[in-house]
Rosetta silent file (secondary structure, phi, psi, omega in degrees, C-alpha in Angstrom):
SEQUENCE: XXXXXXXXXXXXXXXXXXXXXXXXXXXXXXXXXXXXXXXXXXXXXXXXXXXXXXXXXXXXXXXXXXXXXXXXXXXXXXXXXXXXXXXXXXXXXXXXXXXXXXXXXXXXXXXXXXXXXXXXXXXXXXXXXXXXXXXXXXXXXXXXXXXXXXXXXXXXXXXXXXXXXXXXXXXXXXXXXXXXXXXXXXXXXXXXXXXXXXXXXXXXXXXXXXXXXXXXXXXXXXXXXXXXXXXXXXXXXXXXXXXXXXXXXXXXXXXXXXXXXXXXXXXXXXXXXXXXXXXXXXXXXXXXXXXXXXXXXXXXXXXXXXXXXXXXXXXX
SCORE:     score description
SCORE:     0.000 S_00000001
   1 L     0.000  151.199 -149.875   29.265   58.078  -53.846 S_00000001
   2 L  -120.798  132.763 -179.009   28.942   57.805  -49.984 S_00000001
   3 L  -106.963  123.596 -125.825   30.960   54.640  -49.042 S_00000001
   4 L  -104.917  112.938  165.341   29.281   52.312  -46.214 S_00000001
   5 L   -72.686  124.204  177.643   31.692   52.872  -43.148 S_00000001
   6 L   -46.730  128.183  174.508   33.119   49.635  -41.545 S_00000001
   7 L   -37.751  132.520 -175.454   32.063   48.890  -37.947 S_00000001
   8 L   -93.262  110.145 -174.198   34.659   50.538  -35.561 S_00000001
   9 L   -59.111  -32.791 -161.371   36.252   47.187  -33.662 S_00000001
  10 L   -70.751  -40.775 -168.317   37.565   49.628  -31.456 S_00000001
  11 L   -51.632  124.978 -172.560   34.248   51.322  -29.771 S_00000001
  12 L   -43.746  137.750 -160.390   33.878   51.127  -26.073 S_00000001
  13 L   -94.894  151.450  179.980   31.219   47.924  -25.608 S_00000001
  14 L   -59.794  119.868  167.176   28.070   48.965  -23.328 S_00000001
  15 L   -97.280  142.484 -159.371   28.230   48.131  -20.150 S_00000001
  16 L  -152.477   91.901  137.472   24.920   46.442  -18.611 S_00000001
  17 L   -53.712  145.834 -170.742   25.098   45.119  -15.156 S_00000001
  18 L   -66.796  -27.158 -177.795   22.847   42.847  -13.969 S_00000001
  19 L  -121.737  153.792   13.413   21.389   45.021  -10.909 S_00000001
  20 L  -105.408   -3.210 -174.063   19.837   47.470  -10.539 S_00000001
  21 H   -66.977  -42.108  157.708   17.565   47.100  -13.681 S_00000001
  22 H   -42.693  -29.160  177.513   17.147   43.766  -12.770 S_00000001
  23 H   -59.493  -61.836 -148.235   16.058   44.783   -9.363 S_00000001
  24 H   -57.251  -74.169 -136.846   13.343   47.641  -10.999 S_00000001
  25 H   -73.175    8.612 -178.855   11.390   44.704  -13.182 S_00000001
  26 H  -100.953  -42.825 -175.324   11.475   41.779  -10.629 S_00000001
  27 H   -78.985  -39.605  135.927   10.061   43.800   -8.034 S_00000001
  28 H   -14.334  -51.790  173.177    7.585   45.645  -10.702 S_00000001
  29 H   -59.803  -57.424 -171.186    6.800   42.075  -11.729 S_00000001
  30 H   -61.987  -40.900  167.344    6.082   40.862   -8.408 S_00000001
  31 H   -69.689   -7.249  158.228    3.750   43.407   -7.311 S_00000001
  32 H   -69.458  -30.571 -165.023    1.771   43.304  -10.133 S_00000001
  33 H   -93.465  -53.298  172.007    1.107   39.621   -9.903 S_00000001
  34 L   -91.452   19.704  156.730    0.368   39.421   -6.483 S_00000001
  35 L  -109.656   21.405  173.996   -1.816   42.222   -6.356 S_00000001
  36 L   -95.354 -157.342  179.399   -3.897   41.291   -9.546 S_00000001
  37 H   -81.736  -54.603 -170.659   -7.426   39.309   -9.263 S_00000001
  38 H   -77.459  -21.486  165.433   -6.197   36.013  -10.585 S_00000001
  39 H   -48.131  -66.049 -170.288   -3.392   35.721   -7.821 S_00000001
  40 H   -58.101  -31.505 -167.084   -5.946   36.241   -5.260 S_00000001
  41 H   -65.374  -49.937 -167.365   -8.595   34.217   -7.187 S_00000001
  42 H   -68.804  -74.117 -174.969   -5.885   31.138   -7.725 S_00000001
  43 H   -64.528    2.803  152.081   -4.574   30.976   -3.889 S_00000001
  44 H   -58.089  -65.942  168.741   -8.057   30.612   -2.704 S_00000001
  45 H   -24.985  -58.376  150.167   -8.680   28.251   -4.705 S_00000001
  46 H   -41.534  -41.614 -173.296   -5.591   26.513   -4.353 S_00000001
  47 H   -99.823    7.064  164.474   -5.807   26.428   -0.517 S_00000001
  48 H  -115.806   16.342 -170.847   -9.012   25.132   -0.165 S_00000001
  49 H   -95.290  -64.644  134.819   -8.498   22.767   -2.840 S_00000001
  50 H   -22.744  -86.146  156.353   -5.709   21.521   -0.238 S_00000001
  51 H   -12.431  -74.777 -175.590   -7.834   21.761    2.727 S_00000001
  52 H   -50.046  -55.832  159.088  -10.014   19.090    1.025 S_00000001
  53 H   -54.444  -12.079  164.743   -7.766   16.816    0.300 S_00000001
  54 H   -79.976  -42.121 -160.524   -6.116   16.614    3.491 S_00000001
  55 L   -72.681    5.676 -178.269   -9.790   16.300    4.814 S_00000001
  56 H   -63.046  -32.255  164.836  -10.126   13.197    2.638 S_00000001
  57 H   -60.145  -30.132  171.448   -9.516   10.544    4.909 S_00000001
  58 H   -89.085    1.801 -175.798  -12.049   11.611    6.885 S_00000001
  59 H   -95.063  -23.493 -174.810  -14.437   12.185    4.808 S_00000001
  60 H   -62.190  -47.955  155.494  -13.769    8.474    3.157 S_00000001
  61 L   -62.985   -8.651  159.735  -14.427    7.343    6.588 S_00000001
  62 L   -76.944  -27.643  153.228  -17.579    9.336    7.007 S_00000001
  63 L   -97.652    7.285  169.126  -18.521    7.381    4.232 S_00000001
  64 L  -133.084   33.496 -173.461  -17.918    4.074    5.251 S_00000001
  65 L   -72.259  -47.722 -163.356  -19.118    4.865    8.324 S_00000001
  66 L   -96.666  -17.208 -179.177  -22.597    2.860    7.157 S_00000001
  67 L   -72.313  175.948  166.651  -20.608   -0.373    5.592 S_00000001
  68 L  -115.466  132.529 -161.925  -18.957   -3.739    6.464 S_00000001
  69 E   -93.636  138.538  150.344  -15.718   -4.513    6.874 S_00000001
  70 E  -113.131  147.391 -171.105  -14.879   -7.928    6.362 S_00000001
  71 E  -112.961  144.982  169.691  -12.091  -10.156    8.197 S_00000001
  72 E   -94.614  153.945  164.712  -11.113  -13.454    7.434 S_00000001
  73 E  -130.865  119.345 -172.654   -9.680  -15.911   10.054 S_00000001
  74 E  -113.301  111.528 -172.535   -7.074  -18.184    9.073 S_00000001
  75 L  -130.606  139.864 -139.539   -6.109  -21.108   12.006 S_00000001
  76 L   -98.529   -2.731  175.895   -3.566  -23.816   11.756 S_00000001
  77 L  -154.289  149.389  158.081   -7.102  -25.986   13.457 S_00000001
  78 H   -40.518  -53.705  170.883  -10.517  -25.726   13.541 S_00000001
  79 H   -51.281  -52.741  157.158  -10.849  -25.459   17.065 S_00000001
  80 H   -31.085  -67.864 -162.298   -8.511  -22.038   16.835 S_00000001
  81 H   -90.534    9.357  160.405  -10.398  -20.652   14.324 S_00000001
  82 H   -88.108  -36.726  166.328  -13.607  -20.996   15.548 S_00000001
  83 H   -38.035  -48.160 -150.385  -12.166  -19.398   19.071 S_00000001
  84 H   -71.133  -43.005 -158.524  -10.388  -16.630   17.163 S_00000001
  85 H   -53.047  -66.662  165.930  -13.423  -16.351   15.292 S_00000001
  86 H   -63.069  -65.003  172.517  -16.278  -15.748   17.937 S_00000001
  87 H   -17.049  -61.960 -164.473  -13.807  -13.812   20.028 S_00000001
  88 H   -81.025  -53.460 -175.836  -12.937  -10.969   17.315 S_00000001
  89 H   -24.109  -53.983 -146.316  -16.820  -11.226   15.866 S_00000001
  90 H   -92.953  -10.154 -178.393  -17.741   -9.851   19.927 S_00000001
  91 H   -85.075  -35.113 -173.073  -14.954   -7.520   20.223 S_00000001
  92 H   -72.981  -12.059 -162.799  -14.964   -5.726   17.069 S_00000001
  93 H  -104.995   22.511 -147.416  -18.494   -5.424   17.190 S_00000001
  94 L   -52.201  -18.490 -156.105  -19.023   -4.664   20.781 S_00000001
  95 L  -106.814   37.048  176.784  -21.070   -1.288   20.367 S_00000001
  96 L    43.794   31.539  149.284  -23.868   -3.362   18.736 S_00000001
  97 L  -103.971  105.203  173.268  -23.853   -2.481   15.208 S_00000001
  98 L   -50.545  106.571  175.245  -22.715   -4.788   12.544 S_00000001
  99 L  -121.523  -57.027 -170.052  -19.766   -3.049   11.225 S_00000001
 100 E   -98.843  114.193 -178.877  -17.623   -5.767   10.874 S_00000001
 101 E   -98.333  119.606  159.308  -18.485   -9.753    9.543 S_00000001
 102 L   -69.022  157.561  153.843  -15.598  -12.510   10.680 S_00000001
 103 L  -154.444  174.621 -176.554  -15.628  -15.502    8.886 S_00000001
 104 E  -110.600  114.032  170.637  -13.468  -18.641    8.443 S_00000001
 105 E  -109.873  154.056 -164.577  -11.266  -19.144    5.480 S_00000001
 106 L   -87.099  -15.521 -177.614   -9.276  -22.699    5.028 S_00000001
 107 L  -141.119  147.417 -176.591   -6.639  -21.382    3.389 S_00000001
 108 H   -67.413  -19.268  173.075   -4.066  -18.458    3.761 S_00000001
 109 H  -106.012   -4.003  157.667   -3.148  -17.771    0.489 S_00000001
 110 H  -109.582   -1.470  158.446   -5.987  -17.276   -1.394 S_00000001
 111 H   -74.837  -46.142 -151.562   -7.746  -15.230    1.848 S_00000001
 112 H   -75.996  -17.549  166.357   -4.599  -12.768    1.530 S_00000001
 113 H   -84.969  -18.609  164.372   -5.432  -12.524   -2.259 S_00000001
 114 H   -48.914  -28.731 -179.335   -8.818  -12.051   -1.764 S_00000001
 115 H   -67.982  -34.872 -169.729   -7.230   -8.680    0.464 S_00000001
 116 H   -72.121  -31.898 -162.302   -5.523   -7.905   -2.669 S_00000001
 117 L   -82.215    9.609 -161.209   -8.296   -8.427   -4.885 S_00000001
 118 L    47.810   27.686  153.584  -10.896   -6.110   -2.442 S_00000001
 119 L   -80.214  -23.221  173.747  -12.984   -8.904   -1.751 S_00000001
 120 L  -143.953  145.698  173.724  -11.620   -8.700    1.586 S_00000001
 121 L   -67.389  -44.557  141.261  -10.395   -6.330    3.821 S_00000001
 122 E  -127.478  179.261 -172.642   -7.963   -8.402    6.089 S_00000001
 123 E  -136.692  105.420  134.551   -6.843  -11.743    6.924 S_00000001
 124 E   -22.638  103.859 -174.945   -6.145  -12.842   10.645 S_00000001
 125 E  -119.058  118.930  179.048   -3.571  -16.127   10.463 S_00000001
 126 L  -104.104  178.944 -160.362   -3.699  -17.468   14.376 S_00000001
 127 L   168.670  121.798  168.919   -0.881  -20.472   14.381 S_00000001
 128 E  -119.225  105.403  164.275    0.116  -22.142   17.572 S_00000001
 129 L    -0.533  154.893  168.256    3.886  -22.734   18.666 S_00000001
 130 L  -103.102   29.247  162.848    5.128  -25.911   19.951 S_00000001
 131 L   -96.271    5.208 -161.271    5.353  -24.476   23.073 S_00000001
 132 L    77.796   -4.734  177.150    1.656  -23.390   23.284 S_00000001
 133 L   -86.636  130.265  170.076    2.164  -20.016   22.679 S_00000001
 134 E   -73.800  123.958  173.303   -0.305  -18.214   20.349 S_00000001
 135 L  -119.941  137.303  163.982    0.872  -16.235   17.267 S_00000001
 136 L  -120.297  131.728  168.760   -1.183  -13.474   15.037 S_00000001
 137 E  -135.153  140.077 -157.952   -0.699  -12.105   12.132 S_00000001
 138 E   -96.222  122.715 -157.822   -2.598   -9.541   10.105 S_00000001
 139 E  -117.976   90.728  179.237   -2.273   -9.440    6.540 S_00000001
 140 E  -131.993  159.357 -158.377   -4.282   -5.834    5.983 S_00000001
 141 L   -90.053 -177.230  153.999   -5.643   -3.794    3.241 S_00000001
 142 L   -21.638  -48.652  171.260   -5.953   -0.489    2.486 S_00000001
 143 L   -93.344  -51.540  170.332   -8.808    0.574    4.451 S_00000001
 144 L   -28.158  106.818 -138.931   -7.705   -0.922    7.685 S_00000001
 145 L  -121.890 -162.388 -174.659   -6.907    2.243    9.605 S_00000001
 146 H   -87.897  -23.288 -171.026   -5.199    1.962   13.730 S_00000001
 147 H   -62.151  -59.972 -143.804   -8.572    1.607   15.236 S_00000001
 148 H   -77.514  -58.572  167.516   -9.680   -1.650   13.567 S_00000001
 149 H    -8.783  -72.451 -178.198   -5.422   -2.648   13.873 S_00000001
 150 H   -65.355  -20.618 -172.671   -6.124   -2.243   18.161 S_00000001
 151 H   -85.221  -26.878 -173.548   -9.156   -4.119   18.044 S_00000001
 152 H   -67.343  -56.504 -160.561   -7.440   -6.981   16.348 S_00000001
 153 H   -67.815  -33.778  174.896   -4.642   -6.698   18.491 S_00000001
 154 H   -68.121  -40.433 -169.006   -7.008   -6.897   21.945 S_00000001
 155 H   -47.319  -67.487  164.322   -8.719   -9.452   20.134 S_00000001
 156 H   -41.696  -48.741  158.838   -5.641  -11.725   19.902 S_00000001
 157 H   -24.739  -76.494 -170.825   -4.896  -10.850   23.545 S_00000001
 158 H   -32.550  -72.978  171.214   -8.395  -11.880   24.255 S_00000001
 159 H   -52.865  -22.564  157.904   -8.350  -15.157   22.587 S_00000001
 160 H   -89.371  -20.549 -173.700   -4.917  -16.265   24.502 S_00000001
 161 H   -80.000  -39.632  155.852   -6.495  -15.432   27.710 S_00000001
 162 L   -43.904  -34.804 -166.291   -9.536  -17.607   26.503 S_00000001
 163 L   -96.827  -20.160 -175.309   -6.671  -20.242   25.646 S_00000001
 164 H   -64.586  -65.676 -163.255   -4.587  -20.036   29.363 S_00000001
 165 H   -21.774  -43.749 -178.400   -7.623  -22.882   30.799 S_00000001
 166 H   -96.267  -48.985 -138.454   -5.991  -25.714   28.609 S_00000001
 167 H  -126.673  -10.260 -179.265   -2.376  -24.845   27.630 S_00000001
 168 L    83.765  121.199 -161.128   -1.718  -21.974   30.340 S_00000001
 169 L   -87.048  122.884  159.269   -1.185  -18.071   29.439 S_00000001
 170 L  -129.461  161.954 -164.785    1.628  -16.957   27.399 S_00000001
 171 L   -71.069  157.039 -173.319    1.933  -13.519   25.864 S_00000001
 172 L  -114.407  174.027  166.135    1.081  -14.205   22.210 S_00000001
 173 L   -86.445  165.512  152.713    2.940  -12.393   19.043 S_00000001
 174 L  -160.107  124.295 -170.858    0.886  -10.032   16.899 S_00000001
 175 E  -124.356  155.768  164.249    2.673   -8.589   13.395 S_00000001
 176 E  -144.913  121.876 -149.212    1.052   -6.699   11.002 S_00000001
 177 E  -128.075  144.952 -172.519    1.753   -6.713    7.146 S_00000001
 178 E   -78.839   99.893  149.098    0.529   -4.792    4.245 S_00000001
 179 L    73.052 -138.764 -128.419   -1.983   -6.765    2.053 S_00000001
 180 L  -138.170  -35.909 -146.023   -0.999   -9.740   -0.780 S_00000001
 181 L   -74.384  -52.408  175.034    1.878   -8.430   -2.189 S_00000001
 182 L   -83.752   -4.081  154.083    4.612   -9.782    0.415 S_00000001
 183 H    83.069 -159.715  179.028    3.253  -13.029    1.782 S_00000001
 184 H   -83.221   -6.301  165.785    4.504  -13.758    5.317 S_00000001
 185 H   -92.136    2.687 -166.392    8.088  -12.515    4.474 S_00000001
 186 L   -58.212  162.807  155.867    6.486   -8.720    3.656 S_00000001
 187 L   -67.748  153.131  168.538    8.079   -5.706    5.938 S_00000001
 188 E   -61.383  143.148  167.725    5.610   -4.891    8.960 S_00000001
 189 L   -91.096  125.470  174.572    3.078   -2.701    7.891 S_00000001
 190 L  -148.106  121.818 -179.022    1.455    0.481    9.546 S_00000001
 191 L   -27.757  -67.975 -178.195   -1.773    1.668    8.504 S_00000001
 192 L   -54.060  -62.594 -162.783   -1.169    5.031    9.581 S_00000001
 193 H   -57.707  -21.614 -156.725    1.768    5.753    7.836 S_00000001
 194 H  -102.587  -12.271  177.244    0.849    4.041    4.234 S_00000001
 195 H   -94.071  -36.481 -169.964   -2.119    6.743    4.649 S_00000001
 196 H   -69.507  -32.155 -149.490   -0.358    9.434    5.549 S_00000001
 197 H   -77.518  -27.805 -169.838    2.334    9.311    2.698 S_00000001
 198 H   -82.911    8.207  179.632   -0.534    8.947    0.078 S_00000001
 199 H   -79.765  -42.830 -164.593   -2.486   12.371    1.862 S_00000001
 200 H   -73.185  -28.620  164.147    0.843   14.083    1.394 S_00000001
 201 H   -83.839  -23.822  143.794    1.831   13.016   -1.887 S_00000001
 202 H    -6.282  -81.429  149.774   -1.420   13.948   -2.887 S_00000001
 203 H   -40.087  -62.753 -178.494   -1.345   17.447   -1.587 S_00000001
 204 H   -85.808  -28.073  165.300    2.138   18.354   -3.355 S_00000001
 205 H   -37.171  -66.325 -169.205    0.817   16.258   -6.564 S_00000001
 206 H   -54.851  -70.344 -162.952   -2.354   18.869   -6.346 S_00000001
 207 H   -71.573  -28.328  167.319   -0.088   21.452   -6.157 S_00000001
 208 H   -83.635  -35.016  144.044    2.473   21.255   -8.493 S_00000001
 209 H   -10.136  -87.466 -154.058   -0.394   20.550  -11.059 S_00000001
 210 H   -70.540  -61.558  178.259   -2.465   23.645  -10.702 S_00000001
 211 L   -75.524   21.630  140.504    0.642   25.548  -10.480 S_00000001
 212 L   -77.729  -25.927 -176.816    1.759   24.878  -13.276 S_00000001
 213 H   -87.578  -74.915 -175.295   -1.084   25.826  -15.180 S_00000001
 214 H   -57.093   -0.796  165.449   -1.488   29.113  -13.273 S_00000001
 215 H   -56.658  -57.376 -141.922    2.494   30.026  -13.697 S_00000001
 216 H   -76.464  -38.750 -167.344    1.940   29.093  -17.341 S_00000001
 217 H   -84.895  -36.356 -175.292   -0.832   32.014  -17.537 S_00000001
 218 H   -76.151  -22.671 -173.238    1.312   34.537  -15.438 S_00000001
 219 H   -64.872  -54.872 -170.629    4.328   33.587  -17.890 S_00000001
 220 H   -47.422  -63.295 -150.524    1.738   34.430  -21.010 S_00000001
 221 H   -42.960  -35.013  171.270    0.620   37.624  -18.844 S_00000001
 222 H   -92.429    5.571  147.142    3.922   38.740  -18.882 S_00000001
 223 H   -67.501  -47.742 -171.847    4.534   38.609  -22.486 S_00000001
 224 H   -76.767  -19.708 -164.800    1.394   40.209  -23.432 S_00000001
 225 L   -82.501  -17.467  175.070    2.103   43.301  -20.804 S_00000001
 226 L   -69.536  -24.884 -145.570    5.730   43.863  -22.726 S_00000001
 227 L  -119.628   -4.182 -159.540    3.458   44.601  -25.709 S_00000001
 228 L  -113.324  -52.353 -150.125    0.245   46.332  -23.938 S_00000001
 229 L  -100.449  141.435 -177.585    1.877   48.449  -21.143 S_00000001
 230 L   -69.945  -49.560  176.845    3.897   51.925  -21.646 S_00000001
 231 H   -66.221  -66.733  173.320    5.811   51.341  -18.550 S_00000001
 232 H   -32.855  -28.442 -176.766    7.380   48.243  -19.964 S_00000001
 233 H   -72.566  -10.453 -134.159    7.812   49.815  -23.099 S_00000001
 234 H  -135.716  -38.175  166.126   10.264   52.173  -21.339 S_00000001
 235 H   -46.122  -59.475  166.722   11.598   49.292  -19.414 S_00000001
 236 H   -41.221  -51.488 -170.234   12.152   47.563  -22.578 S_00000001
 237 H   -93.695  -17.100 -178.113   14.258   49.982  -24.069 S_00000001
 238 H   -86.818  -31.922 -166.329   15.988   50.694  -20.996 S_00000001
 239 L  -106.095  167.574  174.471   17.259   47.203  -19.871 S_00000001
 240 L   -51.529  153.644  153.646   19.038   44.802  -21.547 S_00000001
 241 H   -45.895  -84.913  143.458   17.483   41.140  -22.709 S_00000001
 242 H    22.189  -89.110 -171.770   19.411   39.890  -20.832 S_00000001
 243 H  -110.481   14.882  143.819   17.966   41.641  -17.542 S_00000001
 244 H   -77.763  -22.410  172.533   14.719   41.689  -18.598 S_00000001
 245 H   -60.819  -71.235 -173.139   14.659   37.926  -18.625 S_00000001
 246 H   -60.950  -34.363  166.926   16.002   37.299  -15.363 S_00000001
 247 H   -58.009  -41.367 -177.675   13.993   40.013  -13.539 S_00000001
 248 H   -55.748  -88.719 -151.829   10.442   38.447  -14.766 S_00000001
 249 H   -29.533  -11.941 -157.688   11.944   35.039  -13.717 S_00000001
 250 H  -102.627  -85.570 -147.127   13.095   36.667  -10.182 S_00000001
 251 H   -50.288  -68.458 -149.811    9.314   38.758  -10.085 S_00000001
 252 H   -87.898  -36.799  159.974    7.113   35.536  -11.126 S_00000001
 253 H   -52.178  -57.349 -166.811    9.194   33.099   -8.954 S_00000001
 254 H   -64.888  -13.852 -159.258    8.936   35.309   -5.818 S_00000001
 255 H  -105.932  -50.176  174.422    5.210   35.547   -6.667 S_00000001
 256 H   -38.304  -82.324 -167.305    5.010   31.666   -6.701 S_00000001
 257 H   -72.620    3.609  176.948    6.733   30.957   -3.779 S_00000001
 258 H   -96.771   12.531  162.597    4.518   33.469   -1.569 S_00000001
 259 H   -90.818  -43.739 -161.639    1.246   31.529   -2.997 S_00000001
 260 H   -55.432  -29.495 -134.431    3.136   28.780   -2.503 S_00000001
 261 H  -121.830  -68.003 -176.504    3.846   29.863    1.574 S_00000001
 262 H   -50.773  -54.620 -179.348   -0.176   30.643    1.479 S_00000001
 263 H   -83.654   -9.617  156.102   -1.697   27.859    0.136 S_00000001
 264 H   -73.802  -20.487 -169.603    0.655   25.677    2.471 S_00000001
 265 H   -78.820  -53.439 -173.236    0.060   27.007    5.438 S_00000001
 266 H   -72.309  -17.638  159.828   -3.622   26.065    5.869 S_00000001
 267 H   -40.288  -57.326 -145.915   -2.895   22.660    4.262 S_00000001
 268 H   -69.361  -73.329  174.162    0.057   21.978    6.868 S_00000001
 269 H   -33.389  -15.385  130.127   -2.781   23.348    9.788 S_00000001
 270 H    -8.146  -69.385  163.423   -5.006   20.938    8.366 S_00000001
 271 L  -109.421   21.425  161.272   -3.292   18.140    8.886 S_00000001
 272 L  -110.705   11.835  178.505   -1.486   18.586   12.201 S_00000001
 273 L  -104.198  -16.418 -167.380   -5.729   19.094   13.550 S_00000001
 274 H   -57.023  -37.279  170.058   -6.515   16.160   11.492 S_00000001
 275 H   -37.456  -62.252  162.520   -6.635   13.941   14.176 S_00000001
 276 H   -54.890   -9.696 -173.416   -8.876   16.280   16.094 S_00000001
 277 H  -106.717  -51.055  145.527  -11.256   16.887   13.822 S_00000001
 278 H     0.636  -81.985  124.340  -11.284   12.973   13.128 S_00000001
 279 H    48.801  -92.971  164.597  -12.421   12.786   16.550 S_00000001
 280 H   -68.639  -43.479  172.458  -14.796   14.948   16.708 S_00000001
 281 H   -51.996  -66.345  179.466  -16.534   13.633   13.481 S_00000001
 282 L  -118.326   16.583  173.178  -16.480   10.245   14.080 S_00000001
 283 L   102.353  165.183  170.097  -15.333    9.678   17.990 S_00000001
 284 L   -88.392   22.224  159.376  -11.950    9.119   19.479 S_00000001
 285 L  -138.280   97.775  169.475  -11.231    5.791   17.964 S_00000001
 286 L   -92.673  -45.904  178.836  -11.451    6.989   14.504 S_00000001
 287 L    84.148   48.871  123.081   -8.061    5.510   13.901 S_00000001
 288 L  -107.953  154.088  172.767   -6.699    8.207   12.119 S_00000001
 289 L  -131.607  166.186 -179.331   -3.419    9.740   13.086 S_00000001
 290 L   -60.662  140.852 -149.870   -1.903   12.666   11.798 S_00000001
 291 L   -79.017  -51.677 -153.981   -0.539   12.945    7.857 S_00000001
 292 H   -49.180  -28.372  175.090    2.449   14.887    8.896 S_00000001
 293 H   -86.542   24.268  130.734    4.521   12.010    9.724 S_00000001
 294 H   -52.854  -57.832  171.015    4.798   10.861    6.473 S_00000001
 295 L   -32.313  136.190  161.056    6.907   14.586    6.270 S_00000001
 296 L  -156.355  167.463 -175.842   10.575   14.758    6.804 S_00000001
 297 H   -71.560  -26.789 -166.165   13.036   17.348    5.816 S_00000001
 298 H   -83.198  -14.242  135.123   14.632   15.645    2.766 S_00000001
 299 H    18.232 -102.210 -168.464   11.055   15.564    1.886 S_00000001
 300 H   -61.727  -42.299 -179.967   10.368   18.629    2.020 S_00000001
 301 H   -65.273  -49.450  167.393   14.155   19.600    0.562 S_00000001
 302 H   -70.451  -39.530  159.652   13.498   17.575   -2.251 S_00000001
 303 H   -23.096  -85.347 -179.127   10.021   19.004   -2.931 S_00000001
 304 H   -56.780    1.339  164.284   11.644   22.445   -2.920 S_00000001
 305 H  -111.756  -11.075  151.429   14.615   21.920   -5.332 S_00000001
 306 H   -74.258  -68.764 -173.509   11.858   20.177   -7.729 S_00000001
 307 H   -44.681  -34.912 -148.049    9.136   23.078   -7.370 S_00000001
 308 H   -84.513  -22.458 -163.591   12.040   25.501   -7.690 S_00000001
 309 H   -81.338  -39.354  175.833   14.248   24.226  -10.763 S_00000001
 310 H   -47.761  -81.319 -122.283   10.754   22.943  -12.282 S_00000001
 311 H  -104.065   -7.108  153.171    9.515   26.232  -12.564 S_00000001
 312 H   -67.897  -34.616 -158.756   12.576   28.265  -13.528 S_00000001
 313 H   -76.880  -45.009 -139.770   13.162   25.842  -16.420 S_00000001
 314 H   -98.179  -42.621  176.720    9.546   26.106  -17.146 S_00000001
 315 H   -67.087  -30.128  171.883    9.299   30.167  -16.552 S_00000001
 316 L   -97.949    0.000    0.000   12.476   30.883  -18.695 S_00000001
């Protein structure tokens, strides 16, 4: 009877460094992936999928291009707010299209919720010092972009210089605050900026999406190709677990971030032209400014230690 020999504790253990086999299937990985159909199909897609969405403000404004905005005027007197009132009525609408209706509300706190509630677009609170000096303040929504901001702000101008005949010209105040939610203690508000951050989180929103989904299919692809493809089979038996894991995860990262580098670039060009194209569309006081300053490096730093951590955890 043949007696089952005991494992020998003793046998020299295999050694299996992480390179160069690791090297062979990351770079094997990557050039498969970004030279198949759905790479190329997915970073079109992706970067004009971008593209649009940067172009959104302007296209929102291309569409409200035919509408009315309306401003409220809020005056600590009658006499004020019928001044403030006619004033901003001839300035905003100076190129003789009714874009904008003024009107007189009595009270300040239920015009600034009407801003919240998108019944109104802004609220104008004139208020005069007891020194005679004029103050404005803009309580504005969403849509209120830097053009209609400067018109307001001339407006106010306008309207103290209208005001030197009785009481004598002093420079007036003019603040501007986001909307309902903070009352007359909110932080100042700027238009541009509350637009840009939502084009950009947007953009990386859109992107971390989609690429998720298409990772999740190159992740599959490269499961089914251990099982399909000859060369893998030989790969398979030559490297370790081990260093077949981390090379895919190496091959299908590096494949990521150079869609990722593709489909950013015409985004990021996108939006440092947005202005210009703005512009062009709709004239130069479109009142858009550029997205990118919403951008900053810890931004961008955090972005990139989220995409990158996400999608190992998600790839291994």
């Amino acid at each position: 009877m043949n007696e089952q020999q005991a494992p020998d504790v003793n046998a020299p253990i295999r050694d299996e460094p992480l390179f160069p086999n690791t090297t062979h299937i990351a770079r094997r990985e990557y050039r498969e992936l970004v030279h198949s159909r759905l790479f190329h199909v997915s970073t079109v897609t992706l970067a004009v999928l971008a593209i649009v969405v940067a172009l959104l403000p302007i296209a929102v404004r291309l569409l409200e291009r035919g509408s009315t905005t309306r401003i409220a005027v809020v005056a600590t007197s009658p006499e004020l707010a019928k001044n403030t009132q006619n004033t901003l009525d001839a300035i905003l609408n100076i190129e003789g299209r009714t874009k904008y209706e003024v009107l007189v509300e009595p009270e300040e706190t239920e015009a600034i919720a009407a801003v919240d509630d998108h019944r109104l677009d802004a609220v104008v609170s004139a208020r005069r010092a007891a020194d005679g000096s004029l103050g404005f303040t803009v309580h504005g929504g969403e849509t209120v972009g830097d053009g209609t901001v400067q018109l307001l702000n001339f407006g106010a101008l306008s309207v103290a210089l209208l005001d030197a005949a009785t009481s004598g010209f002093k420079v007036p105040s003019f603040e501007v605050f986001r909307g309902a939610t903070g009352g007359p203690s909110a932080a100042p508000y700027d238009p541009s900026a509350y637009a840009s951050r939502l084009i950009v989180g947007a953009v990386f929103g859109v992107l971390i999406f989609i690429t998720i989904v298409i990772y999740g299919m190159w992740v599959a692809a490269g499961v089914v190709a251990e099982k399909s493809s000859r060369v893998m089979e030989l790969l398979v038996s030559a490297a370790s677990p081990r260093q077949l894991v981390i090379g895919k995860a190496l091959g299908i990262g590096l494949a990521g971030a150079t869609q990722y580098l593709l489909v950013l670039a015409p985004a990021i060009l996108t939006l440092l032209l947005e202005d210009r194209i703005a512009s062009a569309l709709l004239g130069p006081s479109a009142g858009i400014s550029t997205s990118l300053k919403a951008l900053s490096p810890t931004l961008l730093l955090a972005f990139g230690v989220y995409y990158t951590l996400g999608f190992a955890l998600y790839s291994l």
